[in-house]
PDB file of C-alpha atoms in Angstrom:
ATOM      1  CA  UNK A  24       1.819 -10.842 -48.330  1.00 69.00           C
ATOM      2  CA  UNK A  25      -0.196 -13.041 -45.976  1.00 84.00           C
ATOM      3  CA  UNK A  26      -2.460 -11.671 -43.250  1.00 89.00           C
ATOM      4  CA  UNK A  27      -0.905 -13.480 -40.290  1.00 96.00           C
ATOM      5  CA  UNK A  28       2.740 -13.997 -41.239  1.00 97.00           C
ATOM      6  CA  UNK A  29       3.398 -10.906 -43.369  1.00 95.00           C
ATOM      7  CA  UNK A  30       6.818 -12.060 -44.541  1.00 97.00           C
ATOM      8  CA  UNK A  31       8.184 -10.829 -47.843  1.00 97.00           C
ATOM      9  CA  UNK A  32       8.390 -13.280 -50.767  1.00 96.00           C
ATOM     10  CA  UNK A  33      11.464 -15.487 -50.498  1.00 97.00           C
ATOM     11  CA  UNK A  34      12.011 -14.949 -46.767  1.00 98.00           C
ATOM     12  CA  UNK A  35      10.747 -18.414 -45.795  1.00 98.00           C
ATOM     13  CA  UNK A  36      12.584 -21.610 -46.748  1.00 98.00           C
ATOM     14  CA  UNK A  37      10.900 -24.544 -48.493  1.00 98.00           C
ATOM     15  CA  UNK A  38      11.613 -26.719 -45.411  1.00 98.00           C
ATOM     16  CA  UNK A  39      10.319 -25.642 -42.011  1.00 99.00           C
ATOM     17  CA  UNK A  40       9.938 -26.666 -38.370  1.00 98.00           C
ATOM     18  CA  UNK A  41       6.632 -25.846 -36.670  1.00 98.00           C
ATOM     19  CA  UNK A  42       6.655 -25.590 -32.859  1.00 96.00           C
ATOM     20  CA  UNK A  43       3.410 -24.475 -31.287  1.00 96.00           C
ATOM     21  CA  UNK A  44       5.178 -22.145 -28.866  1.00 94.00           C
ATOM     22  CA  UNK A  45       6.670 -19.073 -30.595  1.00 96.00           C
ATOM     23  CA  UNK A  46       9.334 -18.883 -27.885  1.00 93.00           C
ATOM     24  CA  UNK A  47      10.367 -22.414 -28.809  1.00 94.00           C
ATOM     25  CA  UNK A  48      10.758 -21.190 -32.383  1.00 96.00           C
ATOM     26  CA  UNK A  49      13.047 -18.449 -31.077  1.00 96.00           C
ATOM     27  CA  UNK A  50      14.982 -21.002 -29.000  1.00 95.00           C
ATOM     28  CA  UNK A  51      15.505 -23.287 -32.006  1.00 97.00           C
ATOM     29  CA  UNK A  52      16.672 -20.381 -34.140  1.00 98.00           C
ATOM     30  CA  UNK A  53      19.126 -19.157 -31.498  1.00 97.00           C
ATOM     31  CA  UNK A  54      20.544 -22.577 -30.672  1.00 96.00           C
ATOM     32  CA  UNK A  55      20.597 -24.408 -33.997  1.00 98.00           C
ATOM     33  CA  UNK A  56      20.547 -21.963 -36.905  1.00 98.00           C
ATOM     34  CA  UNK A  57      23.250 -19.660 -38.242  1.00 98.00           C
ATOM     35  CA  UNK A  58      22.839 -16.378 -40.100  1.00 98.00           C
ATOM     36  CA  UNK A  59      19.361 -16.083 -38.614  1.00 98.00           C
ATOM     37  CA  UNK A  60      16.808 -13.632 -39.982  1.00 98.00           C
ATOM     38  CA  UNK A  61      13.507 -13.005 -38.191  1.00 98.00           C
ATOM     39  CA  UNK A  62      10.849 -12.621 -40.883  1.00 98.00           C
ATOM     40  CA  UNK A  63       7.790 -12.125 -38.667  1.00 98.00           C
ATOM     41  CA  UNK A  64       6.671 -11.126 -35.201  1.00 98.00           C
ATOM     42  CA  UNK A  65       3.011 -10.513 -36.035  1.00 97.00           C
ATOM     43  CA  UNK A  66       0.903 -11.304 -32.929  1.00 96.00           C
ATOM     44  CA  UNK A  67       4.201 -12.393 -31.318  1.00 97.00           C
ATOM     45  CA  UNK A  68       4.073 -15.583 -33.427  1.00 98.00           C
ATOM     46  CA  UNK A  69       7.757 -15.543 -34.295  1.00 98.00           C
ATOM     47  CA  UNK A  70       9.275 -16.940 -37.476  1.00 98.00           C
ATOM     48  CA  UNK A  71      12.932 -17.252 -38.430  1.00 98.00           C
ATOM     49  CA  UNK A  72      15.025 -18.397 -41.380  1.00 99.00           C
ATOM     50  CA  UNK A  73      18.663 -19.446 -41.120  1.00 98.00           C
ATOM     51  CA  UNK A  74      21.242 -22.015 -42.106  1.00 98.00           C
ATOM     52  CA  UNK A  75      21.705 -25.473 -40.620  1.00 98.00           C
ATOM     53  CA  UNK A  76      24.678 -27.511 -41.806  1.00 98.00           C
ATOM     54  CA  UNK A  77      24.798 -25.462 -44.967  1.00 98.00           C
ATOM     55  CA  UNK A  78      21.077 -25.830 -45.737  1.00 98.00           C
ATOM     56  CA  UNK A  79      18.439 -23.092 -45.583  1.00 98.00           C
ATOM     57  CA  UNK A  80      15.638 -23.885 -43.096  1.00 98.00           C
ATOM     58  CA  UNK A  81      12.908 -21.939 -41.324  1.00 99.00           C
ATOM     59  CA  UNK A  82      11.111 -22.285 -37.993  1.00 98.00           C
ATOM     60  CA  UNK A  83       7.661 -20.831 -37.335  1.00 98.00           C
ATOM     61  CA  UNK A  84       5.445 -20.760 -34.253  1.00 98.00           C
ATOM     62  CA  UNK A  85       1.856 -21.864 -34.901  1.00 98.00           C
ATOM     63  CA  UNK A  86       0.046 -21.366 -31.584  1.00 97.00           C
ATOM     64  CA  UNK A  87      -2.198 -23.802 -29.717  1.00 97.00           C
ATOM     65  CA  UNK A  88      -4.946 -25.879 -31.245  1.00 98.00           C
ATOM     66  CA  UNK A  89      -6.056 -27.029 -34.672  1.00 97.00           C
ATOM     67  CA  UNK A  90      -7.571 -23.700 -35.848  1.00 97.00           C
ATOM     68  CA  UNK A  91      -4.434 -21.706 -35.006  1.00 98.00           C
ATOM     69  CA  UNK A  92      -2.092 -24.152 -36.702  1.00 98.00           C
ATOM     70  CA  UNK A  93      -4.391 -24.264 -39.748  1.00 98.00           C
ATOM     71  CA  UNK A  94      -4.008 -20.518 -40.284  1.00 98.00           C
ATOM     72  CA  UNK A  95      -0.215 -20.630 -40.381  1.00 98.00           C
ATOM     73  CA  UNK A  96       0.136 -23.870 -42.330  1.00 98.00           C
ATOM     74  CA  UNK A  97      -2.317 -22.744 -45.009  1.00 98.00           C
ATOM     75  CA  UNK A  98      -0.394 -19.512 -45.486  1.00 98.00           C
ATOM     76  CA  UNK A  99       2.997 -21.241 -45.457  1.00 98.00           C
ATOM     77  CA  UNK A 100       1.903 -23.776 -48.088  1.00 98.00           C
ATOM     78  CA  UNK A 101      -0.145 -21.524 -50.374  1.00 98.00           C
ATOM     79  CA  UNK A 102       1.612 -18.163 -50.125  1.00 97.00           C
ATOM     80  CA  UNK A 103       5.233 -19.016 -49.305  1.00 98.00           C
ATOM     81  CA  UNK A 104       5.810 -22.262 -51.171  1.00 98.00           C
ATOM     82  CA  UNK A 105       6.745 -24.397 -48.171  1.00 98.00           C
ATOM     83  CA  UNK A 106       7.134 -28.004 -49.341  1.00 98.00           C
ATOM     84  CA  UNK A 107       8.089 -29.938 -46.179  1.00 98.00           C
ATOM     85  CA  UNK A 108       6.912 -29.174 -42.646  1.00 99.00           C
ATOM     86  CA  UNK A 109       7.652 -30.926 -39.363  1.00 99.00           C
ATOM     87  CA  UNK A 110       5.704 -30.088 -36.233  1.00 98.00           C
ATOM     88  CA  UNK A 111       7.846 -30.300 -33.094  1.00 98.00           C
ATOM     89  CA  UNK A 112       5.882 -30.219 -29.865  1.00 96.00           C
ATOM     90  CA  UNK A 113       4.940 -31.878 -26.623  1.00 96.00           C
ATOM     91  CA  UNK A 114       2.155 -34.322 -25.864  1.00 97.00           C
ATOM     92  CA  UNK A 115       0.499 -36.237 -23.081  1.00 97.00           C
ATOM     93  CA  UNK A 116       1.427 -39.918 -23.006  1.00 98.00           C
ATOM     94  CA  UNK A 117      -1.368 -42.472 -22.894  1.00 98.00           C
ATOM     95  CA  UNK A 118       0.138 -45.950 -22.902  1.00 98.00           C
ATOM     96  CA  UNK A 119       2.298 -47.521 -20.230  1.00 96.00           C
ATOM     97  CA  UNK A 120       5.206 -47.664 -22.666  1.00 97.00           C
ATOM     98  CA  UNK A 121       5.105 -43.951 -23.512  1.00 97.00           C
ATOM     99  CA  UNK A 122       7.187 -42.611 -20.655  1.00 95.00           C
ATOM    100  CA  UNK A 123       8.007 -39.044 -19.727  1.00 95.00           C
ATOM    101  CA  UNK A 124      10.762 -37.789 -22.034  1.00 93.00           C
ATOM    102  CA  UNK A 125      10.086 -40.352 -24.774  1.00 95.00           C
ATOM    103  CA  UNK A 126       9.835 -39.213 -28.389  1.00 97.00           C
ATOM    104  CA  UNK A 127       6.923 -40.113 -30.668  1.00 98.00           C
ATOM    105  CA  UNK A 128       7.042 -40.138 -34.465  1.00 98.00           C
ATOM    106  CA  UNK A 129       3.378 -39.648 -35.328  1.00 99.00           C
ATOM    107  CA  UNK A 130       2.435 -41.941 -38.205  1.00 98.00           C
ATOM    108  CA  UNK A 131      -1.238 -40.945 -38.028  1.00 98.00           C
ATOM    109  CA  UNK A 132      -3.264 -38.293 -36.223  1.00 98.00           C
ATOM    110  CA  UNK A 133      -6.915 -38.873 -35.362  1.00 97.00           C
ATOM    111  CA  UNK A 134      -9.091 -36.151 -33.864  1.00 97.00           C
ATOM    112  CA  UNK A 135     -12.347 -35.260 -32.136  1.00 96.00           C
ATOM    113  CA  UNK A 136     -12.528 -32.018 -34.129  1.00 95.00           C
ATOM    114  CA  UNK A 137     -15.154 -31.449 -36.829  1.00 94.00           C
ATOM    115  CA  UNK A 138     -12.785 -29.490 -39.104  1.00 92.00           C
ATOM    116  CA  UNK A 139     -12.019 -32.465 -41.348  1.00 89.00           C
ATOM    117  CA  UNK A 140     -15.697 -33.416 -41.643  1.00 92.00           C
ATOM    118  CA  UNK A 141     -16.529 -29.869 -42.725  1.00 92.00           C
ATOM    119  CA  UNK A 142     -13.830 -29.932 -45.405  1.00 91.00           C
ATOM    120  CA  UNK A 143     -14.795 -33.411 -46.668  1.00 92.00           C
ATOM    121  CA  UNK A 144     -18.595 -32.984 -46.355  1.00 91.00           C
ATOM    122  CA  UNK A 145     -18.913 -35.459 -43.503  1.00 92.00           C
ATOM    123  CA  UNK A 146     -16.265 -38.041 -44.335  1.00 92.00           C
ATOM    124  CA  UNK A 147     -13.972 -39.418 -41.627  1.00 91.00           C
ATOM    125  CA  UNK A 148     -10.730 -38.671 -43.452  1.00 94.00           C
ATOM    126  CA  UNK A 149      -7.731 -40.386 -41.808  1.00 94.00           C
ATOM    127  CA  UNK A 150      -4.671 -38.136 -42.224  1.00 97.00           C
ATOM    128  CA  UNK A 151      -1.171 -39.554 -42.030  1.00 98.00           C
ATOM    129  CA  UNK A 152       2.460 -38.492 -42.142  1.00 98.00           C
ATOM    130  CA  UNK A 153       4.511 -38.342 -45.316  1.00 98.00           C
ATOM    131  CA  UNK A 154       6.244 -41.705 -45.636  1.00 98.00           C
ATOM    132  CA  UNK A 155       9.626 -40.356 -46.785  1.00 98.00           C
ATOM    133  CA  UNK A 156       9.802 -37.934 -43.852  1.00 98.00           C
ATOM    134  CA  UNK A 157       8.684 -40.656 -41.444  1.00 98.00           C
ATOM    135  CA  UNK A 158      11.316 -43.024 -42.837  1.00 98.00           C
ATOM    136  CA  UNK A 159      14.023 -40.354 -42.543  1.00 98.00           C
ATOM    137  CA  UNK A 160      12.983 -39.674 -38.935  1.00 98.00           C
ATOM    138  CA  UNK A 161      13.083 -43.380 -38.176  1.00 98.00           C
ATOM    139  CA  UNK A 162      16.585 -43.644 -39.644  1.00 98.00           C
ATOM    140  CA  UNK A 163      17.683 -40.600 -37.623  1.00 98.00           C
ATOM    141  CA  UNK A 164      16.357 -42.054 -34.368  1.00 98.00           C
ATOM    142  CA  UNK A 165      16.475 -45.841 -34.654  1.00 96.00           C
ATOM    143  CA  UNK A 166      19.523 -46.178 -32.407  1.00 96.00           C
ATOM    144  CA  UNK A 167      18.123 -43.854 -29.755  1.00 96.00           C
ATOM    145  CA  UNK A 168      16.277 -45.273 -26.731  1.00 93.00           C
ATOM    146  CA  UNK A 169      12.622 -44.557 -26.064  1.00 94.00           C
ATOM    147  CA  UNK A 170      11.438 -43.543 -29.546  1.00 98.00           C
ATOM    148  CA  UNK A 171       7.971 -44.765 -30.576  1.00 98.00           C
ATOM    149  CA  UNK A 172       6.213 -44.831 -33.941  1.00 98.00           C
ATOM    150  CA  UNK A 173       2.436 -44.924 -34.125  1.00 98.00           C
ATOM    151  CA  UNK A 174      -0.785 -42.947 -33.899  1.00 98.00           C
ATOM    152  CA  UNK A 175      -1.534 -39.844 -31.865  1.00 98.00           C
ATOM    153  CA  UNK A 176      -4.768 -37.934 -31.413  1.00 98.00           C
ATOM    154  CA  UNK A 177      -5.273 -34.184 -31.795  1.00 98.00           C
ATOM    155  CA  UNK A 178      -7.953 -33.150 -29.326  1.00 97.00           C
ATOM    156  CA  UNK A 179      -9.913 -29.893 -29.144  1.00 96.00           C
ATOM    157  CA  UNK A 180     -10.506 -29.829 -25.388  1.00 93.00           C
ATOM    158  CA  UNK A 181      -7.426 -29.639 -23.161  1.00 92.00           C
ATOM    159  CA  UNK A 182      -9.188 -30.156 -19.811  1.00 93.00           C
ATOM    160  CA  UNK A 183     -11.184 -33.172 -20.964  1.00 93.00           C
ATOM    161  CA  UNK A 184     -13.410 -34.674 -18.247  1.00 91.00           C
ATOM    162  CA  UNK A 185     -14.814 -37.504 -20.391  1.00 94.00           C
ATOM    163  CA  UNK A 186     -13.544 -41.067 -20.829  1.00 95.00           C
ATOM    164  CA  UNK A 187     -11.953 -40.217 -24.191  1.00 95.00           C
ATOM    165  CA  UNK A 188      -8.467 -41.152 -22.978  1.00 96.00           C
ATOM    166  CA  UNK A 189      -9.597 -44.673 -22.150  1.00 97.00           C
ATOM    167  CA  UNK A 190     -11.160 -45.068 -25.596  1.00 97.00           C
ATOM    168  CA  UNK A 191      -7.932 -43.911 -27.239  1.00 98.00           C
ATOM    169  CA  UNK A 192      -5.882 -46.299 -25.101  1.00 98.00           C
ATOM    170  CA  UNK A 193      -8.085 -49.176 -26.258  1.00 98.00           C
ATOM    171  CA  UNK A 194      -7.067 -48.294 -29.823  1.00 98.00           C
ATOM    172  CA  UNK A 195      -3.351 -48.092 -29.055  1.00 98.00           C
ATOM    173  CA  UNK A 196      -3.005 -44.327 -29.438  1.00 98.00           C
ATOM    174  CA  UNK A 197       0.390 -43.287 -28.088  1.00 98.00           C
ATOM    175  CA  UNK A 198      -0.355 -39.740 -26.985  1.00 98.00           C
ATOM    176  CA  UNK A 199      -2.638 -36.717 -27.203  1.00 98.00           C
ATOM    177  CA  UNK A 200      -1.828 -33.238 -28.466  1.00 98.00           C
ATOM    178  CA  UNK A 201      -3.689 -30.473 -30.304  1.00 98.00           C
ATOM    179  CA  UNK A 202      -2.282 -29.787 -33.779  1.00 98.00           C
ATOM    180  CA  UNK A 203      -0.938 -32.725 -35.830  1.00 98.00           C
ATOM    181  CA  UNK A 204      -4.234 -33.729 -37.430  1.00 98.00           C
ATOM    182  CA  UNK A 205      -4.667 -30.447 -39.262  1.00 98.00           C
ATOM    183  CA  UNK A 206      -1.035 -30.344 -40.356  1.00 98.00           C
ATOM    184  CA  UNK A 207      -1.483 -33.746 -42.010  1.00 98.00           C
ATOM    185  CA  UNK A 208      -4.890 -32.896 -43.459  1.00 98.00           C
ATOM    186  CA  UNK A 209      -3.783 -29.612 -45.012  1.00 98.00           C
ATOM    187  CA  UNK A 210      -0.621 -31.214 -46.354  1.00 98.00           C
ATOM    188  CA  UNK A 211      -2.753 -33.874 -48.049  1.00 98.00           C
ATOM    189  CA  UNK A 212      -4.995 -31.283 -49.713  1.00 97.00           C
ATOM    190  CA  UNK A 213      -2.061 -29.104 -50.783  1.00 98.00           C
ATOM    191  CA  UNK A 214       0.082 -32.079 -51.843  1.00 98.00           C
ATOM    192  CA  UNK A 215       2.884 -31.162 -49.451  1.00 98.00           C
ATOM    193  CA  UNK A 216       4.948 -33.275 -47.067  1.00 98.00           C
ATOM    194  CA  UNK A 217       4.392 -33.263 -43.303  1.00 99.00           C
ATOM    195  CA  UNK A 218       5.462 -35.061 -40.143  1.00 99.00           C
ATOM    196  CA  UNK A 219       4.935 -34.576 -36.422  1.00 99.00           C
ATOM    197  CA  UNK A 220       7.608 -35.379 -33.823  1.00 98.00           C
ATOM    198  CA  UNK A 221       6.560 -35.096 -30.186  1.00 98.00           C
ATOM    199  CA  UNK A 222       8.160 -35.274 -26.764  1.00 97.00           C
ATOM    200  CA  UNK A 223       6.056 -36.801 -23.985  1.00 97.00           C
ATOM    201  CA  UNK A 224       6.044 -34.006 -21.406  1.00 96.00           C
ATOM    202  CA  UNK A 225       3.367 -35.425 -19.104  1.00 96.00           C
ATOM    203  CA  UNK A 226       1.270 -38.560 -18.769  1.00 97.00           C
ATOM    204  CA  UNK A 227      -2.512 -38.450 -18.923  1.00 96.00           C
ATOM    205  CA  UNK A 228      -3.024 -41.566 -16.796  1.00 95.00           C
ATOM    206  CA  UNK A 229      -0.212 -41.417 -14.217  1.00 95.00           C
ATOM    207  CA  UNK A 230      -0.216 -37.586 -14.021  1.00 95.00           C
ATOM    208  CA  UNK A 231       3.583 -37.512 -14.073  1.00 95.00           C
ATOM    209  CA  UNK A 232       5.208 -34.475 -15.658  1.00 95.00           C
ATOM    210  CA  UNK A 233       8.643 -33.571 -16.930  1.00 91.00           C
ATOM    211  CA  UNK A 234      11.041 -31.508 -14.823  1.00 82.00           C
ATOM    212  CA  UNK A 235      12.879 -28.576 -16.372  1.00 71.00           C
ATOM    213  CA  UNK A 236      16.199 -30.388 -16.891  1.00 73.00           C
ATOM    214  CA  UNK A 237      14.565 -33.389 -18.553  1.00 73.00           C
ATOM    215  CA  UNK A 238      12.442 -31.082 -20.700  1.00 71.00           C
ATOM    216  CA  UNK A 239      15.497 -29.320 -22.121  1.00 66.00           C
ATOM    217  CA  UNK A 240      17.366 -32.558 -22.815  1.00 68.00           C
ATOM    218  CA  UNK A 241      14.352 -34.240 -24.404  1.00 72.00           C
ATOM    219  CA  UNK A 242      13.444 -31.233 -26.532  1.00 90.00           C
ATOM    220  CA  UNK A 243      17.016 -31.183 -27.819  1.00 93.00           C
ATOM    221  CA  UNK A 244      16.616 -34.789 -28.945  1.00 94.00           C
ATOM    222  CA  UNK A 245      13.335 -34.052 -30.710  1.00 96.00           C
ATOM    223  CA  UNK A 246      14.692 -30.963 -32.487  1.00 97.00           C
ATOM    224  CA  UNK A 247      17.834 -32.746 -33.639  1.00 97.00           C
ATOM    225  CA  UNK A 248      15.797 -35.630 -35.065  1.00 98.00           C
ATOM    226  CA  UNK A 249      13.584 -33.132 -36.871  1.00 98.00           C
ATOM    227  CA  UNK A 250      16.480 -31.138 -38.304  1.00 98.00           C
ATOM    228  CA  UNK A 251      18.213 -34.276 -39.552  1.00 98.00           C
ATOM    229  CA  UNK A 252      14.925 -35.427 -41.081  1.00 98.00           C
ATOM    230  CA  UNK A 253      14.426 -32.163 -42.974  1.00 98.00           C
ATOM    231  CA  UNK A 254      17.919 -32.444 -44.438  1.00 97.00           C
ATOM    232  CA  UNK A 255      17.621 -36.102 -45.485  1.00 93.00           C
ATOM    233  CA  UNK A 256      13.899 -36.485 -46.117  1.00 82.00           C
TER     234      UNK A 256
END
């Protein structure tokens, strides 16, 4: 039994959604899954397993930031046999084309964190999404408006006062968030499959932010893409 999840063997499905917010995990379970079983509430980081369209899936909160996500993803992969994981979360848009409410399929995830360099003894490892999951997400969303595919950046410092955003914009990065890089890196080391799907909830440059109605509608879109991807990918 793991230290931070403490679920019994077999309680977690091989395919899982990973929202940062544990209350979002609860919301997904209540609104999309049937025959739901809550397998953990340790540190109020909720996890649930249920059925979606006849398939067994789980959803687990991971918290904020690369270190928090790394704890849960390592335990899910190594102790519970999770094979496919999709992070569902929000991000700050960077480019003019990434509008509030848009969805991003994160093909790559760069970072300013030193976690990868520590693991690789100083190498700048470039983690990326699993191609089959990315392709399935593309197929699930290609007829929807305002879906982007490209790179995001997972940043350590939320209230960044440097010119990092401008540097990322120069390299075509679509948005900034705080977890995807470690999901992709751990998946690579553990030979598992991972993808990140994000909703643009605010914009770093224009300082626009999503209202509550738009947030609910956009999060629904993101979750439905992710669920379809888990089933088909």
